Coordinates of C-alpha atoms and ligand atoms in Angstrom, one line a residue:
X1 CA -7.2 -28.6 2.1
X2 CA -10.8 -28.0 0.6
X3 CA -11.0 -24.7 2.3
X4 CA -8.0 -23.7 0.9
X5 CA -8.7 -24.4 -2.3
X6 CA -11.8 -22.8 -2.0
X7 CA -10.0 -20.0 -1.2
X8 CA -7.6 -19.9 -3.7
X9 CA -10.6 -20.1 -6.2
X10 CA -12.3 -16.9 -4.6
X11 CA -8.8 -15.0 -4.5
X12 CA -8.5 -15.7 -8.6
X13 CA -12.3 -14.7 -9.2
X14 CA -11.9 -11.6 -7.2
X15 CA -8.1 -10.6 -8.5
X16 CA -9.6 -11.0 -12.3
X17 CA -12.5 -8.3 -11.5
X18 CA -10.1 -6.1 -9.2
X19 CA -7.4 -6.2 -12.1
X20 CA -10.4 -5.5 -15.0
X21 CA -11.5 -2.7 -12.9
X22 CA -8.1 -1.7 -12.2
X23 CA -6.2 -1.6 -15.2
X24 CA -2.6 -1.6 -15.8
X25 CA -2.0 -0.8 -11.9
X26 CA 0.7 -3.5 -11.2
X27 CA 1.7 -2.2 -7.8
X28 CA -2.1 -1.9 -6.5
X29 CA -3.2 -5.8 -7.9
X30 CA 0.4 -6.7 -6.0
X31 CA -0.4 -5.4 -2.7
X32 CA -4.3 -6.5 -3.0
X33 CA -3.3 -10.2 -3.9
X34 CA -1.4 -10.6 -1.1
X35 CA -3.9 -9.3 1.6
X36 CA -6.7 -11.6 -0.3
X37 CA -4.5 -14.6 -0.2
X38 CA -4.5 -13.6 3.7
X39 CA -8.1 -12.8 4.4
X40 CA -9.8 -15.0 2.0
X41 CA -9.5 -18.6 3.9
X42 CA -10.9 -16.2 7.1
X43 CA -13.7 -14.4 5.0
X44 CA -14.7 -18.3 4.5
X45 CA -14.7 -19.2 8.0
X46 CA -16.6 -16.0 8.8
X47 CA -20.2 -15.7 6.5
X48 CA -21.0 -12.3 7.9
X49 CA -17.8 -10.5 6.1
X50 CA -18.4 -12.5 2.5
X51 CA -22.2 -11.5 3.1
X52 CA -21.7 -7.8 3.5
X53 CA -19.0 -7.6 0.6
X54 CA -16.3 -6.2 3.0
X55 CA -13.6 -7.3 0.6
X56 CA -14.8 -6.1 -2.4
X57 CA -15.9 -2.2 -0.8
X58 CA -12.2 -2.2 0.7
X59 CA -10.5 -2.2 -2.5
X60 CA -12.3 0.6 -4.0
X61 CA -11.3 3.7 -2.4
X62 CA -13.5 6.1 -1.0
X63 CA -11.9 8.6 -3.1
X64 CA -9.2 9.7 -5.3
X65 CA -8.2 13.3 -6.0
X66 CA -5.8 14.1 -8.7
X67 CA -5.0 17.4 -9.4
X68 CA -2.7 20.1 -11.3
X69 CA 0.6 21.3 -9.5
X70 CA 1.9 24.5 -11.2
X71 CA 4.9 25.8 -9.9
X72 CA 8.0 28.0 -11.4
X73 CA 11.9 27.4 -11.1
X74 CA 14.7 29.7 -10.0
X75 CA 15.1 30.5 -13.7
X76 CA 11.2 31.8 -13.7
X77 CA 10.4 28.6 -15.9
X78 CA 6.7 26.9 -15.4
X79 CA 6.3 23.0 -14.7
X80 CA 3.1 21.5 -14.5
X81 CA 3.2 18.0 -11.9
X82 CA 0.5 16.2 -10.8
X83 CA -1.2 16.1 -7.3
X84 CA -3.0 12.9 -5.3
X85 CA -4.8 12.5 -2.6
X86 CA -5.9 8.6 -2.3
X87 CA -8.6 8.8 0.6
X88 CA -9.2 5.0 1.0
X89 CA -10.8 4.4 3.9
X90 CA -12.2 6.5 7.4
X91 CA -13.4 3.4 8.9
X92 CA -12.1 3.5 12.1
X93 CA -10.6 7.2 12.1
X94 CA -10.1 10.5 10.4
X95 CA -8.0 9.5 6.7
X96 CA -4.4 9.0 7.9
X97 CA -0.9 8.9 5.1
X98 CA 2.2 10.3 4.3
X99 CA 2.7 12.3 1.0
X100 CA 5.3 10.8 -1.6
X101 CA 7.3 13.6 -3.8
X102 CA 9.1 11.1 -6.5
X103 CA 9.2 11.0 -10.1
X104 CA 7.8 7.0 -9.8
X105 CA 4.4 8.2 -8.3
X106 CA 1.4 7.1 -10.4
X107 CA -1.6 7.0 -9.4
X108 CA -1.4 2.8 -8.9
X109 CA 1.8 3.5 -6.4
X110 CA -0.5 6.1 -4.9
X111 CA -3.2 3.4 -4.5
X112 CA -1.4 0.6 -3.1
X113 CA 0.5 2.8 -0.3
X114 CA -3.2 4.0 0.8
X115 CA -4.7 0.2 0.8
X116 CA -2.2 -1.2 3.0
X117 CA -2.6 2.1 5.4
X118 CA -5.6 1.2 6.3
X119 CA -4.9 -2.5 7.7
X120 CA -1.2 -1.2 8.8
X121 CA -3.0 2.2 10.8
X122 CA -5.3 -0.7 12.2
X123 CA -2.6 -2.5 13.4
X124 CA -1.4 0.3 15.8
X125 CA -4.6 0.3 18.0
X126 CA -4.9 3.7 17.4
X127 CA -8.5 5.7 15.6
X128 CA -7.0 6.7 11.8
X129 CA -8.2 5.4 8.3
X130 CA -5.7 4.8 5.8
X131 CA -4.9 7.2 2.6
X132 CA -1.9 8.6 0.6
X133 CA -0.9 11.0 -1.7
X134 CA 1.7 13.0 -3.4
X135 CA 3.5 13.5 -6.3
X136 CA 5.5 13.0 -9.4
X137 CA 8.0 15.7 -8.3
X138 CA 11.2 15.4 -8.1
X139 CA 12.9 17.5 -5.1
X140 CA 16.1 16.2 -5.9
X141 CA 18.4 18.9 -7.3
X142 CA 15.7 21.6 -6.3
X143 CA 16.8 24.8 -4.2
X144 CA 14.7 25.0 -1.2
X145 CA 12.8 28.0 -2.9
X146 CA 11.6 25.9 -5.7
X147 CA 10.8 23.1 -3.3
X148 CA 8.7 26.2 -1.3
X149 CA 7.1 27.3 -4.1
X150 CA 6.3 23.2 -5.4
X151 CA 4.9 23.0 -1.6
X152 CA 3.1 26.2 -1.3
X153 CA 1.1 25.3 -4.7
X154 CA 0.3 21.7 -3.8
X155 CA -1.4 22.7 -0.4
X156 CA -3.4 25.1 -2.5
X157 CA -5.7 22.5 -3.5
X158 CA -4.8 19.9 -0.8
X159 CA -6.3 21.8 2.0
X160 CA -9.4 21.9 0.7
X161 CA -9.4 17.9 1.0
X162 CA -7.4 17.6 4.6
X163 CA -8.1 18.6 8.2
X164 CA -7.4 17.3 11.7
X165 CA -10.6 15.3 11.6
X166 CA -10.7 14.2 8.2
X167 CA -7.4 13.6 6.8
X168 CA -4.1 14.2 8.4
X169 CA -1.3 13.6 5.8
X170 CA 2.7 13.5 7.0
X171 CA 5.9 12.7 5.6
X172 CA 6.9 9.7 2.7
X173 CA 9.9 10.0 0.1
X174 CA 11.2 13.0 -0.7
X175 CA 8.8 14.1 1.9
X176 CA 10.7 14.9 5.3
X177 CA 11.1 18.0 7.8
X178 CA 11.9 20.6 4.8
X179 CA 8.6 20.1 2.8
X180 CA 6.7 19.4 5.6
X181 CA 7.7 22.9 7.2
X182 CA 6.6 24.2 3.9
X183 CA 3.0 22.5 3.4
X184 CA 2.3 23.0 7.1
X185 CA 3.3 26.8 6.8
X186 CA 1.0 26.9 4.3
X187 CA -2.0 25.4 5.2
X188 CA -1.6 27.2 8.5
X189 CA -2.0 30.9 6.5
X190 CA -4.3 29.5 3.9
X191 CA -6.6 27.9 6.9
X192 CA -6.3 30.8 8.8
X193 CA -5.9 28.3 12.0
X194 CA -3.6 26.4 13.8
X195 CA -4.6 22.8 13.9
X196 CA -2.6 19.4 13.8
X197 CA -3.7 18.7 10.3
X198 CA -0.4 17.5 9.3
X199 CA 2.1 15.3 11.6
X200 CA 5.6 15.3 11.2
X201 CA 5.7 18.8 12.1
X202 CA 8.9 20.6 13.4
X203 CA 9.2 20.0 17.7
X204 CA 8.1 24.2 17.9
X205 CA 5.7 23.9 16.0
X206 CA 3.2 21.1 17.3
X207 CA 5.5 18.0 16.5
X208 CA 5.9 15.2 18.5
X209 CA 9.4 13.6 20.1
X210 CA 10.8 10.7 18.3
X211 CA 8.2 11.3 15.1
X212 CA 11.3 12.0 13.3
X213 CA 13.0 8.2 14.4
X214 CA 9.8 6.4 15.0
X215 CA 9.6 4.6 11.8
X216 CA 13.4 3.4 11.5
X217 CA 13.0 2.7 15.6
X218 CA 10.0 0.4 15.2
X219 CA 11.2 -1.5 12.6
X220 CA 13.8 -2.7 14.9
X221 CA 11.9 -3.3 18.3
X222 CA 9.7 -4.9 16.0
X223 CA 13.0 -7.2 15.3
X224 CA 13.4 -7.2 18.4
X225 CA 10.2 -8.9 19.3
X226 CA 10.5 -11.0 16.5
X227 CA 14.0 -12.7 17.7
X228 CA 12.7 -12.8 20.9
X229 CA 10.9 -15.6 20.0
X230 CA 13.8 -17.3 18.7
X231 CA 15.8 -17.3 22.2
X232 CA 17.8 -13.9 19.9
X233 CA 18.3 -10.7 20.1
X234 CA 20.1 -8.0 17.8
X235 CA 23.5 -8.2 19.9
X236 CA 26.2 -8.6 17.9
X237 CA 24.1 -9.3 14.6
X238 CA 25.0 -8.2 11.5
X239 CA 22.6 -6.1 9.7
X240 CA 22.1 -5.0 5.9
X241 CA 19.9 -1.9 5.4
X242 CA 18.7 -0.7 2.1
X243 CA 18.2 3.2 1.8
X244 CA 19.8 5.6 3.6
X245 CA 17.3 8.2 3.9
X246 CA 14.7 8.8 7.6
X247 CA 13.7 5.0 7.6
X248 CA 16.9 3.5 7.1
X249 CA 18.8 6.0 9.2
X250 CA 17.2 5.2 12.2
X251 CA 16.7 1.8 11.4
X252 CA 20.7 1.4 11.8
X253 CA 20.9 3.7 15.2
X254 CA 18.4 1.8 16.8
X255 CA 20.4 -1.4 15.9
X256 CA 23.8 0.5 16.7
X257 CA 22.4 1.2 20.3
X258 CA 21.2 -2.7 20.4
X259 CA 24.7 -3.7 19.5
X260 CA 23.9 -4.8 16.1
X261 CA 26.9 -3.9 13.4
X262 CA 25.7 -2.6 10.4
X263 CA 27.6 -3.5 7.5
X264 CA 25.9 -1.8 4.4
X265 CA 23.2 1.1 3.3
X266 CA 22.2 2.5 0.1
X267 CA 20.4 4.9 -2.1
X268 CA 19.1 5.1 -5.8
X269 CA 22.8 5.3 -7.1
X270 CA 24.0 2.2 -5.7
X271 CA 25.4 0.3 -2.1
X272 CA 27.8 1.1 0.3
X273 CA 29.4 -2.0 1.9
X274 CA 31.4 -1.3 5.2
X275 CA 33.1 -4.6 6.6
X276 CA 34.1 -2.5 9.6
X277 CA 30.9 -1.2 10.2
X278 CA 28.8 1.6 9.8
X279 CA 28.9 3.3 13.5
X280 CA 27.9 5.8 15.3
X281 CA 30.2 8.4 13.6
X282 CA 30.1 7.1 10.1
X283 CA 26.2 6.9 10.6
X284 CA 26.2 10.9 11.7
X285 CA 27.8 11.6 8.6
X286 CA 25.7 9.4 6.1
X287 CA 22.5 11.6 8.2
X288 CA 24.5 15.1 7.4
X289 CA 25.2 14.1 3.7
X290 CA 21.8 13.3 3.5
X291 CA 19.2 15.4 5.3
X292 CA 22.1 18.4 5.3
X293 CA 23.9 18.3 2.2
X294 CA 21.3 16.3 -0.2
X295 CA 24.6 14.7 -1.5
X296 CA 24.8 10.8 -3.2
X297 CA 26.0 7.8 -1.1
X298 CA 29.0 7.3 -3.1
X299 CA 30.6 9.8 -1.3
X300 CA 30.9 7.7 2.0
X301 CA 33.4 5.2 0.0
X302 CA 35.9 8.3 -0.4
X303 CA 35.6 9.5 3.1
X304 CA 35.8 6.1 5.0
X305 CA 39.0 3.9 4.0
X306 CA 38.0 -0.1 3.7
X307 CA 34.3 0.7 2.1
X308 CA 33.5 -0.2 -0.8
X309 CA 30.7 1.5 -3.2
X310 CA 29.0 -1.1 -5.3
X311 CA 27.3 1.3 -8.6
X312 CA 23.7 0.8 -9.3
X313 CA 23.4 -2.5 -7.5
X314 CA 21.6 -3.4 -4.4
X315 CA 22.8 -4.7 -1.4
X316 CA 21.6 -8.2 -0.6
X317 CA 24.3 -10.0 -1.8
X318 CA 26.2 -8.9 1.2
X319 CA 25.9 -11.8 3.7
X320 CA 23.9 -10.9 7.0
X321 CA 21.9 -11.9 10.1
X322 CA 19.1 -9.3 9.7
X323 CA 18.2 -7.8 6.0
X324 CA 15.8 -4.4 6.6
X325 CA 14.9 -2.8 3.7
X326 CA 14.2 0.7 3.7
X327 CA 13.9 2.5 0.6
X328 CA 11.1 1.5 -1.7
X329 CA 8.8 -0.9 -3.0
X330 CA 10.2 -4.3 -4.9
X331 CA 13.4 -3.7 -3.9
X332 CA 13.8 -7.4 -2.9
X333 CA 13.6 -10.2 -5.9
X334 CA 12.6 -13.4 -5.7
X335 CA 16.3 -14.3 -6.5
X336 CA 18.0 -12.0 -4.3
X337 CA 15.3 -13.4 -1.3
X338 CA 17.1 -17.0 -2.2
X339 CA 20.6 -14.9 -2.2
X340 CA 19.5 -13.7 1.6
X341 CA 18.5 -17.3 2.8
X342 CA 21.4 -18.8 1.2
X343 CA 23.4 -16.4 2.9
X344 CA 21.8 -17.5 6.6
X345 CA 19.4 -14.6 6.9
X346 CA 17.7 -15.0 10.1
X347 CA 14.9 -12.2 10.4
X348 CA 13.4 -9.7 7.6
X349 CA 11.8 -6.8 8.6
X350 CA 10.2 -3.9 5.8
X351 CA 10.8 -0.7 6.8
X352 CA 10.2 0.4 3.5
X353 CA 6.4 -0.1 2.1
X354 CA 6.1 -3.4 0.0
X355 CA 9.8 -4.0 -0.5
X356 CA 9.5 -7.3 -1.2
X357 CA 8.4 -9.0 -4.2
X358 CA 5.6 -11.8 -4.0
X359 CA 8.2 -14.1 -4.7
X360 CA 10.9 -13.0 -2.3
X361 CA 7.9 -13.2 0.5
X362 CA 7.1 -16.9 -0.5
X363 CA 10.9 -17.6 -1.1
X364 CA 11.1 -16.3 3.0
X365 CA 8.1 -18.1 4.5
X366 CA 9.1 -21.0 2.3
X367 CA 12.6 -21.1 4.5
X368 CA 11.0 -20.1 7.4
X369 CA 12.8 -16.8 7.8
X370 CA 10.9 -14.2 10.3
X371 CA 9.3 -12.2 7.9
X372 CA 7.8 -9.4 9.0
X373 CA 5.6 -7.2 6.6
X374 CA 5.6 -3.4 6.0
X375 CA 2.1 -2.9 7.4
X376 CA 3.5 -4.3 10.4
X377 CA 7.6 -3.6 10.8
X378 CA 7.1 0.2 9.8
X379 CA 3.8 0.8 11.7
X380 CA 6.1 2.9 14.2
X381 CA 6.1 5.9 12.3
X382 CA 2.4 5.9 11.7
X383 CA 1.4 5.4 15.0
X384 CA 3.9 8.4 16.4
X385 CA 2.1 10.4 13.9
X386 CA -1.1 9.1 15.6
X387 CA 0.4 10.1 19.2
X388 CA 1.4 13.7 17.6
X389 CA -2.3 14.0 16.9
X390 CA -3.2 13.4 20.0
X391 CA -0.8 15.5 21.8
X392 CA -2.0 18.4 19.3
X393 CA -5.7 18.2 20.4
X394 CA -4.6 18.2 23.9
X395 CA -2.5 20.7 23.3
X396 CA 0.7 19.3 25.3
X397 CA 3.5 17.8 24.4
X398 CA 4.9 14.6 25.9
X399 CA 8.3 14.1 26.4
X400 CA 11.0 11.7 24.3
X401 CA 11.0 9.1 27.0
X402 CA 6.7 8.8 27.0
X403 CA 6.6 8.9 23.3
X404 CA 9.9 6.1 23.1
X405 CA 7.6 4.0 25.6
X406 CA 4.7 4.1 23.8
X407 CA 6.1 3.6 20.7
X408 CA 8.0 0.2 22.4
X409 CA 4.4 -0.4 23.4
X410 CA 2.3 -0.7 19.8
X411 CA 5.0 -2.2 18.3
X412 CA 4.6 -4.9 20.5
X413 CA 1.0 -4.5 20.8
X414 CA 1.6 -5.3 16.7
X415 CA 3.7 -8.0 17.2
X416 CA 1.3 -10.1 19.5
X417 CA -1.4 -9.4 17.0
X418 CA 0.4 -10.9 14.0
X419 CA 1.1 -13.7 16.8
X420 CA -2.7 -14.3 17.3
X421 CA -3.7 -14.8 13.9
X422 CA -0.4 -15.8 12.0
X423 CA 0.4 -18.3 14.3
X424 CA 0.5 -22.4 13.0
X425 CA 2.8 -25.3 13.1
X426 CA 5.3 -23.4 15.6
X427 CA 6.0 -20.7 12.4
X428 CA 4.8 -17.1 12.9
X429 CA 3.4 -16.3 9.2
X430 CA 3.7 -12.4 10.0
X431 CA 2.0 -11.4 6.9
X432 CA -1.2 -13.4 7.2
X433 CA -1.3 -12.3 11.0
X434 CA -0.9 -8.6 10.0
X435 CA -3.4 -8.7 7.3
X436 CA -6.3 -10.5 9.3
X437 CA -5.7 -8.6 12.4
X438 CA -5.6 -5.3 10.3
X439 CA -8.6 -6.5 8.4
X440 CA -10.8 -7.8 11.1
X441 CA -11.3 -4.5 13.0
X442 CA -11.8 -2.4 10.0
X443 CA -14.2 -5.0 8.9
X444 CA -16.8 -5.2 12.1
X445 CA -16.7 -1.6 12.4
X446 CA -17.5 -1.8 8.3
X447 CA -20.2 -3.9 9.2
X448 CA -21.3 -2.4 12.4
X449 CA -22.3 0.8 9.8
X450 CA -24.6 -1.4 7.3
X451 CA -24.1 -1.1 3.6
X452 CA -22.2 2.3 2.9
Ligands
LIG1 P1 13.4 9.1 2.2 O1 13.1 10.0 1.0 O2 13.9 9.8 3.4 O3 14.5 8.1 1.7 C1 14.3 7.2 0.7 C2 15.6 6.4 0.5 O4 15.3 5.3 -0.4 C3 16.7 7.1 -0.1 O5 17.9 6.6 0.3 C4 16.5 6.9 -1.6 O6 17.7 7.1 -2.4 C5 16.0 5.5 -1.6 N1 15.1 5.3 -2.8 C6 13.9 5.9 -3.0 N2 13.4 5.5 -4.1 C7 14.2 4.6 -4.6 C8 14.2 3.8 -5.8 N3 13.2 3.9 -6.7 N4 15.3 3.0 -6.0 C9 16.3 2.9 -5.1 N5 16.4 3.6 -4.0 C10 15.3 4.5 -3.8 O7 12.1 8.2 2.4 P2 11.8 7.4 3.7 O8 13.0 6.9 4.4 O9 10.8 8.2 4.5 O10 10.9 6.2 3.1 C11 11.6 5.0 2.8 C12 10.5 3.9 2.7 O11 9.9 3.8 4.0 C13 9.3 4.1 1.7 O12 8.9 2.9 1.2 C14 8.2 4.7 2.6 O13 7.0 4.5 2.0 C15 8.4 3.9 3.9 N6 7.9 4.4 5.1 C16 8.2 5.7 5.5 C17 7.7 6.2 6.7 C18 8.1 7.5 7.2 O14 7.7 7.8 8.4 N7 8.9 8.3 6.6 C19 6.7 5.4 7.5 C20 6.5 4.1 7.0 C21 7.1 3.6 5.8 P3 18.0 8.5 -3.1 O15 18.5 9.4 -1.9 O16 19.0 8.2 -4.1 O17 16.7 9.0 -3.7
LIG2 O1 3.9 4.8 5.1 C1 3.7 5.4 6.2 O2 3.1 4.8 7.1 C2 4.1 6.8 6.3 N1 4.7 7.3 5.3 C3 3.8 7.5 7.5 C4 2.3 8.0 7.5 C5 2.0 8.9 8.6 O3 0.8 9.4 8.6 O4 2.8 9.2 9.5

């Protein structure tokens, strides 16, 4: 009880310099705090890490690049966005991240998506350091030529800062096969060489099998793994999935083959509820109108008699087994966590980055849901990206059923980790076990290089 107060002492000392230093970055102090809560009571137990300042050098990135993004419209009008790359950390590999294109990116929602990289790239047992970038453009409503032309001027200063040994970005929102045909394309000519500096890529061009499901896919076998050590399994569960774009998407196929029912998606408009299901067919649909079409959600309601669209809500008042959220960060109150476990909730898994709410993730381990955090639930899609690299250098390409295996593999490679050090009282605490696994490698090799 000492210790932990000790600990809870340290965390507020540390979060008042980290927030001074950091001002006005909400979503970065919010994805720090919960990592310190995590690490602190094992930074006591361990002198070497509080000696050598590990903490304190991990929450300052190595770099951030922010840059001008001029591009023109159909119409031959000039806009002016703004570029990031967040290079946090190359501890344990070249700077691994996706790329965000949303009107919402800042340079604090750039920040926190490259801090928890670096534990969540960690936690896949494969060599990459953890960054992001992006930015505040919209490709929504965009013809592809003016999401070319956004693409084609963003690289131009990206590719001064990337490379297949020094920082490999890939897809995020608004970033999927279209824009990263584009960036690739670019850096390829700009470059003047063909190396696997971006994942994500296009399966004749250097991508890698299953990269496109990977994320969505992990999520559930992480479920999977998760139930597993309830006596469960996803058979015949009923499942709520926020978003409706790659994540989600292949979140619900995987639990469609597992023999899940899924009974509502979403997107930025509102929620789809579907008490007969979303299946197979309905789901190849929802994929057309999105990755296809680019068309809203709302649409599904007029197509499929029996569902319902629910306008600029979200969907977790919709009683379920399993609640994955997959579109974005704080998507999940405190209050609509107490909705979920009111409503039985068994198992939470984020396939979505920091969907949750502090609150809603105390409100879960509080009922003792299976919680499973981001860094570890949506690892999948990093560590496919990780696989793709590998097959680029090697220059081969493996087929779906290796990658599929593999992929099966780290996820529960991730899931015995969170096991190992999230462990207590018969409760799996998912999020401590993620965050001090994910911390404790990057730390010894932090260590390992002295004071840098
Ligand atoms: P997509 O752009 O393919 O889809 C995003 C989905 O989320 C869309 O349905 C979108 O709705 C919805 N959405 C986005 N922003 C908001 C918002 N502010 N409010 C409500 N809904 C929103 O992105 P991904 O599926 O790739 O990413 C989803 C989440 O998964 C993100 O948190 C991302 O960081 C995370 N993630 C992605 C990985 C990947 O490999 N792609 C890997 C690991 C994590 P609409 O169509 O209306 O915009
Ligand atoms: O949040 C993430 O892990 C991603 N968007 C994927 C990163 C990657 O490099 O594949």
């Amino acid at each position: 009880m000492a210790k932990q107060t000790k600990a809870q002492e340290l965390v507020a000392k540390f979060m008042a310099g980290l927030i001074r230093r950091n001002p006005g970055e909400a979503e970065f102090h919010q994805a720090v705090q919960e990592v310190a809560d995590s690490v602190m009571p094992f930074i006591l137990e361990h002198p070497p890490y509080a000696k050598a300042k590990v903490l304190e050098r991990l929450t300052e990135p190595d770099r951030a690049i922010i840059f001008r993004v001029s591009w023109q419209d159909d119409k031959g009008e000039v806009h002016v966005e703004r570029g990031y790359r967040v290079q946090f950390s190359n501890t344990i590999g070249p700077y691994k991240g996706g790329l965000r294109f949303h009107p919402t990116v800042t340079l604090s929602v750039m920040k926190f998506l490259g801090f928890e990289q670096i534990f969540k790239n960690s936690l896949t047992t494969l060599p990459m350091g953890g960054a992001k970038g992006g930015s505040n453009f919209d490709p929504k409503g965009k013809s592809d030529n003016e999401v070319m032309r956004f693409c084609q001027s963003f690289m131009t200063e990206l590719h001064k800062h990337i490379g297949k040994d020094m920082d490999v970005p890939a897809g995020d929102i608004g970033v999927g096969g279209r824009e990263i045909g584009f960036l690739f394309g670019h850096y390829k000519r700009l470059q003047n060489e063909f190396t696997g500096a971006i994942t994500g890529k296009g399966l004749t061009f250097g991508g890698s099998h299953i990269r496109t499901e990977a994320t969505g896919y992990g999520c559930v076998y992480f479920v999977h793994e998760m139930l597993k050590t309830r006596k469960a399994d996803v058979k015949g569960k009923k499942v709520v999935v926020s978003g409706s774009g790659n994540v989600a998407q292949y979140a619900a196929e995987k639990v469609l083959q597992m023999g899940g029912k899924v009974l509502a998606m979403s997107d930025s408009g509102g929620f789809v509820y579907d008490k007969s299901g979303i299946n197979e067919e309905k789901l190849e649909y929802i994929k057309e109108l999105k990755n296809v079409k680019r068309g809203r959600l709302e649409s599904y309601a007029r197509k499929f008699k029996g569902a319902k669209f629910h306008k600029g809500q979200r969907p977790w008042g919709v009683p379920c087994d399993i609640a994955l959220p997959c579109a974005t960060q704080n998507e999940i109150s405190g209050e609509e966590a107490q909705t979920l476990i009111k409503n039985g909730v068994i198992a939470v898994a984020e396939g979505a980055n920091m969907p949750t709410t502090l609150e809603g993730v105390h409100a879960f381990h509080d009922a003792k849901v299976l919680f499973a955090p981001g860094k570890a639930a949506n690892a999948g899609g990093v560590a496919v990206s990780g696989l793709e690299q590998s097959q680029n250098s090697l220059r081969l390409m493996w087929s779906r059923e290796e990658v599929d295996m593999r992929l099966q593999q780290i996820m529960k490679e991730i899931h015995t980790q969170c096991a190992r050090y999230g462990a207590r009282d018969g409760y799996i605490h998912y999020v401590d076990g993620a965050n001090i696994a994910g911390f404790k490698k990057v730390a010894d090799a932090m260590i390992a290089y002295g004071v840098v």
